[in-house]
Coordinates of C-alpha atoms in Angstrom, one line a residue:
X723 CA 144.8 88.9 95.4
X724 CA 141.2 88.0 95.8
X725 CA 138.8 90.6 97.1
X726 CA 137.4 90.2 100.7
X727 CA 133.8 89.3 101.2
X728 CA 131.9 92.4 102.1
X729 CA 128.2 92.5 103.2
X730 CA 126.7 96.0 103.3
X731 CA 124.0 95.9 106.0
X732 CA 121.2 98.5 105.7
X733 CA 118.6 99.3 108.3
X734 CA 116.1 102.0 108.8
X735 CA 116.5 101.7 112.6
X736 CA 119.1 103.6 114.7
X737 CA 120.9 100.3 115.4
X738 CA 121.8 97.3 113.3
X739 CA 120.8 94.0 114.9
X740 CA 123.9 92.3 116.6
X741 CA 122.2 88.9 115.8
X742 CA 122.2 89.7 112.1
X743 CA 125.9 90.8 112.3
X744 CA 126.9 87.7 114.1
X745 CA 125.0 85.5 111.6
X746 CA 126.6 87.2 108.7
X747 CA 130.1 86.8 110.0
X748 CA 129.6 83.3 111.1
X749 CA 128.2 82.5 107.5
X750 CA 131.6 83.7 106.1
X751 CA 131.2 87.4 105.3
X752 CA 134.6 88.8 106.3
X753 CA 133.3 92.3 106.8
X754 CA 129.7 93.2 107.8
X755 CA 129.4 97.0 107.3
X756 CA 126.5 98.8 109.0
X757 CA 124.4 101.7 107.5
X758 CA 121.9 102.9 110.1
X759 CA 118.9 105.3 109.8
X760 CA 118.7 104.5 106.1
X761 CA 115.9 106.3 104.3
X762 CA 114.3 104.3 101.4
X763 CA 115.2 107.1 99.0
X764 CA 118.9 106.5 99.8
X765 CA 118.9 102.8 98.7
X766 CA 119.6 103.6 95.1
X767 CA 122.7 105.7 95.8
X768 CA 124.1 103.2 98.4
X769 CA 123.6 100.2 96.0
X770 CA 125.2 102.0 93.1
X771 CA 128.2 103.1 95.3
X772 CA 128.6 99.5 96.1
X773 CA 128.3 98.0 92.6
X774 CA 130.6 100.5 90.8
X775 CA 133.4 100.2 93.2
X776 CA 134.3 96.7 92.0
X777 CA 134.6 94.7 88.8
X778 CA 131.8 92.3 88.0
X779 CA 134.1 89.5 89.2
X780 CA 134.7 91.3 92.5
X781 CA 131.1 91.9 93.0
X782 CA 130.6 88.1 93.5
X783 CA 132.1 88.8 96.8
X784 CA 129.8 91.7 97.6
X785 CA 126.2 91.6 98.8
X786 CA 123.5 93.7 100.6
X787 CA 121.4 92.8 103.6
X788 CA 118.2 94.7 104.4
X789 CA 117.0 94.9 108.0
X790 CA 114.7 97.4 109.6
X791 CA 111.3 96.9 111.3
X792 CA 108.6 97.0 108.7
X793 CA 107.8 94.2 106.3
X794 CA 106.5 96.4 103.4
X795 CA 109.3 98.9 103.8
X796 CA 111.9 96.0 103.6
X797 CA 110.2 94.6 100.5
X798 CA 110.1 98.0 98.9
X799 CA 113.8 98.5 99.6
X800 CA 114.5 95.1 98.2
X801 CA 112.8 96.1 94.9
X802 CA 114.6 99.4 94.8
X803 CA 117.9 97.7 95.3
X804 CA 117.1 95.3 92.4
X805 CA 116.0 98.0 90.2
X806 CA 119.3 100.0 90.9
X807 CA 121.5 97.3 89.5
X808 CA 123.3 98.0 86.2
X809 CA 124.2 94.6 84.6
X810 CA 126.8 93.3 84.6
X811 CA 127.3 95.3 87.8
X812 CA 125.0 93.5 90.2
X813 CA 125.1 92.0 93.7
X814 CA 122.8 89.8 95.7
X815 CA 120.4 91.3 98.2
X816 CA 118.7 89.6 101.2
X817 CA 115.8 91.2 103.1
X818 CA 114.9 89.9 106.6
X819 CA 113.4 92.8 108.7
X820 CA 113.8 92.1 112.4
X821 CA 114.5 88.4 111.4
X822 CA 110.8 88.3 110.7
X823 CA 111.0 86.5 107.3
X824 CA 113.3 83.6 108.6
X825 CA 111.3 83.3 111.8
X826 CA 108.0 83.1 109.9
X827 CA 109.5 80.6 107.6
X828 CA 110.9 78.5 110.4
X829 CA 107.5 78.5 112.2
X830 CA 105.4 77.5 109.1
X831 CA 107.9 74.9 108.1
X832 CA 107.8 73.4 111.6
X833 CA 104.0 73.4 111.6
X834 CA 104.0 71.7 108.2
X835 CA 106.3 69.0 109.6
X836 CA 104.0 68.3 112.5
X837 CA 100.9 68.2 110.3
X838 CA 102.6 65.5 108.2
X839 CA 104.1 63.5 111.0
X840 CA 101.3 63.6 113.6
X841 CA 98.2 63.9 111.4
X842 CA 99.2 62.7 108.0
X843 CA 98.1 65.9 106.3
X844 CA 99.3 69.3 104.9
X845 CA 98.4 73.0 105.2
X846 CA 96.2 72.7 102.1
X847 CA 92.7 73.7 103.1
X848 CA 93.5 74.1 106.7
X849 CA 92.1 76.9 108.8
X850 CA 94.9 79.0 110.2
X851 CA 94.7 81.7 112.8
X852 CA 97.6 84.2 113.0
X853 CA 97.2 85.6 116.6
X854 CA 98.9 89.0 116.9
X855 CA 99.3 88.7 113.2
X856 CA 99.5 92.4 112.2
X857 CA 103.3 92.4 113.0
X858 CA 106.1 91.5 110.7
X859 CA 106.3 87.8 111.7
X860 CA 102.5 87.4 111.5
X861 CA 102.4 89.0 108.1
X862 CA 105.1 86.8 106.6
X863 CA 103.7 83.6 108.2
X864 CA 100.2 84.4 106.9
X865 CA 101.4 84.9 103.3
X866 CA 103.6 81.7 103.4
X867 CA 100.8 79.6 104.8
X868 CA 98.2 81.0 102.3
X869 CA 100.6 80.3 99.5
X870 CA 100.8 76.7 100.8
X871 CA 97.0 76.5 100.4
X872 CA 95.8 77.3 103.9
X873 CA 92.8 79.5 104.7
X874 CA 94.4 82.2 106.8
X875 CA 92.9 84.8 109.1
X876 CA 95.0 87.5 110.7
X877 CA 93.8 88.4 114.1
X878 CA 94.5 91.7 115.8
X879 CA 93.3 93.8 118.6
X880 CA 91.8 96.4 116.3
X881 CA 89.8 95.0 113.4
X882 CA 90.4 97.8 111.0
X883 CA 94.2 97.3 111.4
X884 CA 93.8 93.6 110.9
X885 CA 91.8 94.2 107.7
X886 CA 94.4 96.6 106.4
X887 CA 97.2 94.1 107.1
X888 CA 95.3 91.2 105.5
X889 CA 94.7 93.3 102.4
X890 CA 98.4 94.3 102.3
X891 CA 99.4 90.7 102.6
X892 CA 97.1 89.4 99.9
X893 CA 97.7 92.1 97.4
X894 CA 101.2 93.4 98.0
X895 CA 103.1 90.3 99.2
X896 CA 100.8 87.7 97.6
X897 CA 100.5 89.5 94.2
X898 CA 96.8 89.2 94.5
X899 CA 97.0 85.4 94.1
X900 CA 95.9 84.7 97.7
X901 CA 93.1 86.0 99.9
X902 CA 93.8 86.4 103.6
X903 CA 90.9 87.3 106.0
X904 CA 90.9 89.4 109.1
X905 CA 89.3 89.2 112.5
X906 CA 89.2 91.0 115.8
X907 CA 90.9 89.5 119.0
X908 CA 87.6 89.9 120.7
X909 CA 86.1 87.2 118.4
X910 CA 88.9 84.7 118.6
X911 CA 86.9 82.4 120.9
X912 CA 84.6 81.9 118.0
X913 CA 87.4 81.5 115.3
X914 CA 89.2 78.9 117.4
X915 CA 86.3 76.5 117.2
X916 CA 87.1 75.8 113.5
X917 CA 90.9 76.4 113.6
X918 CA 93.3 73.7 112.6
X919 CA 96.5 75.7 113.2
X920 CA 97.4 78.6 115.3
X921 CA 100.3 80.9 115.0
X922 CA 101.1 83.0 118.1
X923 CA 103.1 86.0 116.7
X924 CA 102.3 88.8 119.1
X925 CA 104.4 90.8 121.5
X926 CA 106.6 89.0 124.0
X927 CA 105.2 88.1 127.4
X928 CA 101.5 88.2 126.4
X929 CA 99.3 85.1 126.4
X930 CA 97.3 85.1 123.2
X931 CA 95.6 81.6 123.5
X932 CA 94.4 80.5 126.9
X933 CA 94.0 76.9 128.2
X934 CA 90.2 77.4 128.0
X935 CA 90.4 78.3 124.4
X936 CA 92.5 75.3 123.6
X937 CA 90.0 73.1 125.4
X938 CA 87.2 74.6 123.2
X939 CA 89.1 73.9 119.9
X940 CA 87.6 70.5 118.6
X941 CA 89.8 70.3 115.5
X942 CA 93.1 72.1 116.5
X943 CA 96.1 70.2 115.4
X944 CA 99.2 72.4 115.8
X945 CA 99.8 75.5 117.8
X946 CA 103.2 77.4 117.3
X947 CA 104.5 80.2 119.5
X948 CA 107.4 82.5 118.6
X949 CA 107.5 84.1 122.1
X950 CA 110.3 82.9 124.3
X951 CA 109.6 85.4 127.1
X952 CA 107.2 84.1 130.0
X953 CA 104.3 83.8 129.9
X954 CA 104.0 81.8 126.8
X955 CA 101.9 83.1 124.0
X956 CA 100.1 79.8 124.0
X957 CA 99.1 78.2 127.3
X958 CA 100.8 75.0 128.0
X959 CA 103.5 75.4 125.2
X960 CA 107.0 75.7 126.5
X961 CA 109.8 77.4 124.4
X962 CA 111.6 74.1 124.0
X963 CA 108.5 72.1 122.9
X964 CA 108.8 70.5 119.5
X965 CA 105.6 68.6 118.7
X966 CA 104.7 67.8 122.3
X967 CA 101.0 67.2 123.0
X968 CA 99.2 70.3 124.6
X969 CA 97.7 69.5 127.9
X970 CA 93.9 69.9 127.9
X971 CA 93.5 69.7 124.1
X972 CA 90.5 67.6 123.2
X973 CA 91.7 67.1 119.7
X974 CA 95.3 66.0 120.5
X975 CA 96.9 69.2 119.3
X976 CA 100.7 69.5 119.6
X977 CA 102.8 72.6 120.4
X978 CA 105.9 74.1 118.9
X979 CA 107.9 76.6 121.1
X980 CA 110.0 79.5 120.2
X981 CA 113.4 77.9 120.7
X982 CA 112.4 74.9 118.4
X983 CA 111.2 77.5 115.8
X984 CA 114.4 79.5 116.5
X985 CA 116.6 76.6 115.5
X986 CA 115.0 76.4 112.0
X987 CA 115.1 80.2 111.7
X988 CA 118.9 80.2 112.4
X989 CA 119.4 77.5 109.8
X990 CA 117.4 79.4 107.2
X991 CA 119.1 82.7 107.8
X992 CA 122.5 81.1 107.7
X993 CA 121.9 79.1 104.6
X994 CA 120.6 82.2 102.7
X995 CA 123.6 84.2 103.8
X996 CA 125.9 81.4 102.6
X997 CA 123.9 81.1 99.3
X998 CA 124.8 84.7 98.5
X999 CA 128.5 83.9 99.2
X1000 CA 128.4 80.9 96.8
X1001 CA 126.3 82.1 94.0
X1002 CA 127.8 83.1 90.7
X1003 CA 124.6 85.1 89.8
X1004 CA 122.8 87.9 91.8
X1005 CA 120.1 86.6 94.1
X1006 CA 117.2 88.6 95.5
X1007 CA 116.0 86.8 98.6
X1008 CA 113.0 87.2 101.0
X1009 CA 110.4 85.2 102.9
X1010 CA 109.7 82.8 100.1
X1011 CA 113.2 81.8 99.7
X1012 CA 113.5 81.6 103.6
X1013 CA 110.6 79.1 103.6
X1014 CA 112.3 77.1 100.8
X1015 CA 115.4 76.6 102.8
X1016 CA 113.6 76.0 106.0
X1017 CA 111.7 73.2 104.3
X1018 CA 115.1 71.8 103.0
X1019 CA 116.7 71.9 106.5
X1020 CA 113.8 69.9 108.0
X1021 CA 113.7 67.4 105.2
X1022 CA 117.5 66.7 105.5
X1023 CA 117.6 66.7 109.2
X1024 CA 115.1 63.8 109.6

């Protein structure tokens, strides 16, 4: 009798995301077992309990999902999990804190598509503003875009926090191979004058880019908003918009709304969960892999 598929789902929060549980079960994981309020120091013990309870063959039907709220913490836990494996006792691990990695991947992939389709260009050399970019989605999106060749600036209400976040993204997540800048929200009216792309990744229900700023952006091409709660994070961009021209844009910029991004995010998360099911080798998945599958989905859905 074959072993059932078991996904051990770890989170540092007091509750596991019902969204993630539904995604796991729909992807084919028969059992999604929650572990809440997990301390990073507990990861090693939990991982080794999981890997030593099954034979190497049985472990092909076992995996670990890492949730939580913080990007760095999730990436640290992913590394701890990987370092806790004892070959041939190994399982796949997928980190996606608050869905931030797959959401960011979906947003950047959608922007990349609009740049190609509407403007015949790529992210290479483009000036990108990540508004509200100090949070998990903004951090992941900033790194993904920078790795794709964009000049990225993380904008936050407090400059010192934006600077710390930009340094973290460049050095920790980008391995020092990228250089992300920082800026204060109070100066975004100046930054928008040279922006090609805007990511709105702040808290729900807060407008981060006004109609006046859009009208003052002479080279803006694409603006993407992950906020589905009114008011929109970007004026004139509806949650359902998917490459629709933004009213009042002097440069012909197009908008991408939260639900259009959400569709790609859903596909990316589902495909990575299924990839762990189907792989005969342990996988260690995060935002880079999410972007890879988001690109694949867009390419194959044309």
